[in-house]
CSV table of C-alpha atoms in Angstrom, one decimal:
chain,number,residue,atom,x,y,z
A,300,MET,CA,110.7,90.4,114.5
A,301,GLY,CA,112.6,92.8,112.2
A,302,SER,CA,109.8,95.5,112.3
A,303,SER,CA,111.5,97.3,115.2
A,304,VAL,CA,114.5,98.0,113.0
A,305,ILE,CA,112.6,99.6,110.1
A,306,PRO,CA,111.0,102.6,111.9
A,307,THR,CA,114.4,103.6,113.4
A,308,SER,CA,116.1,103.7,109.9
A,309,ALA,CA,113.2,105.7,108.6
A,310,ARG,CA,113.4,108.1,111.5
A,311,ARG,CA,117.1,108.4,110.8
A,312,ILE,CA,116.4,109.4,107.2
A,313,LYS,CA,113.7,111.9,108.4
A,314,ALA,CA,116.1,113.4,110.9
A,315,ARG,CA,118.8,113.7,108.3
A,316,ILE,CA,116.3,115.4,105.9
A,317,GLN,CA,115.1,117.8,108.7
A,318,TRP,CA,118.8,118.6,109.5
A,319,ASN,CA,119.4,119.4,105.8
A,320,VAL,CA,116.3,121.6,105.8
A,321,LEU,CA,117.5,123.5,108.9
A,322,ALA,CA,121.0,123.9,107.4
A,323,MET,CA,119.5,125.4,104.2
A,324,GLU,CA,117.3,127.8,106.0
A,325,LYS,CA,120.1,129.7,107.6
A,326,PRO,CA,122.6,131.4,105.3
A,327,SER,CA,126.0,131.8,107.0
A,328,LYS,CA,127.3,135.3,107.8
A,329,ASN,CA,130.4,135.2,105.7
A,330,LYS,CA,128.5,134.2,102.6
A,331,PRO,CA,126.3,136.5,100.6
A,332,THR,CA,122.5,135.9,100.8
A,333,TYR,CA,121.0,133.8,98.1
A,334,ARG,CA,117.6,135.5,98.1
A,335,ASN,CA,117.8,137.0,94.6
A,336,SER,CA,119.8,134.3,93.0
A,337,ILE,CA,118.9,131.1,91.2
A,338,PHE,CA,120.8,129.2,93.9
A,339,PHE,CA,118.4,130.3,96.6
A,340,THR,CA,115.3,129.3,94.5
A,341,SER,CA,116.9,125.8,94.0
A,342,LYS,CA,117.5,125.5,97.7
A,343,TYR,CA,113.9,126.5,98.4
A,344,PHE,CA,112.8,123.9,95.9
A,345,PHE,CA,114.9,121.3,97.6
A,346,ARG,CA,113.5,122.3,101.0
A,347,LYS,CA,110.0,121.7,99.7
A,348,SER,CA,110.9,118.4,98.1
A,349,ALA,CA,112.7,117.3,101.2
A,350,VAL,CA,109.5,117.7,103.2
A,351,LYS,CA,107.6,115.7,100.6
A,352,ILE,CA,110.2,113.0,100.7
A,353,SER,CA,110.1,112.7,104.5
A,354,VAL,CA,106.3,112.4,104.3
A,355,SER,CA,106.5,109.7,101.7
A,356,VAL,CA,109.1,107.8,103.7
A,357,LYS,CA,106.7,107.9,106.7
A,358,TYR,CA,103.8,106.7,104.5
A,359,ILE,CA,105.9,103.9,102.9
A,360,THR,CA,107.2,102.6,106.2
A,361,LYS,CA,103.7,102.5,107.6
A,362,LYS,CA,102.6,100.5,104.6
A,363,MET,CA,105.6,98.2,104.8
A,364,ASN,CA,105.1,97.7,108.5
A,365,ASN,CA,101.6,96.5,107.9
A,366,ILE,CA,102.9,94.0,105.3
A,367,ILE,CA,105.7,92.9,107.6
A,368,SER,CA,103.4,92.4,110.6
A,369,GLU,CA,101.3,90.0,108.4
A,370,SER,CA,104.3,88.0,107.1
A,371,SER,CA,107.6,87.7,108.9
A,372,ASN,CA,109.9,87.0,105.9
A,373,ASP,CA,109.2,90.2,104.1
A,374,THR,CA,111.6,92.3,106.2
A,375,ILE,CA,113.9,92.7,103.1
A,376,LEU,CA,111.2,94.6,101.3
A,377,ILE,CA,111.8,97.8,103.1
A,378,HIS,CA,115.5,98.1,102.3
A,379,PRO,CA,115.2,98.9,98.6
A,380,PHE,CA,112.8,101.7,99.5
A,381,ILE,CA,115.2,103.2,102.0
A,382,TYR,CA,118.2,103.0,99.6
A,383,PHE,CA,116.1,104.4,96.8
A,384,PHE,CA,115.2,107.5,98.9
A,385,PHE,CA,118.8,107.9,100.0
A,386,CYS,CA,119.8,107.9,96.3
A,387,CYS,CA,117.2,110.4,95.5
A,388,ILE,CA,118.3,112.7,98.3
A,389,ILE,CA,122.0,112.4,97.4
A,390,LEU,CA,121.2,113.0,93.7
A,391,LEU,CA,119.2,116.1,94.5
A,392,HIS,CA,122.0,117.4,96.7
A,393,LYS,CA,124.6,116.8,93.9
A,394,ILE,CA,122.5,118.5,91.3
A,395,LEU,CA,121.7,121.5,93.4
A,396,ASN,CA,125.3,121.9,94.6
A,397,LYS,CA,126.5,122.4,91.0
A,398,ASN,CA,125.1,125.9,91.2
A,399,HIS,CA,127.7,126.7,93.9
């Protein structure tokens, strides 16, 4: 029943991550390029970790969907995972933006 809700939320996270990745790849014209600075390397690290996170979200939702299809009352199980990943992404963002 609730299984149709879960992939959409996971897709939303993935889309948000991909949007962040795209935003980080293009330095704006009025700012100096970060290529030789620590800031750029941290952005690059975040880009790589964002890809890893999106892959793991996909993997977890697949696993959770298998569990949910077997038992209907386990729909709540997915939510802690989604919130956990959101927290991870937000924390990473805050840590890396301190270099600004």
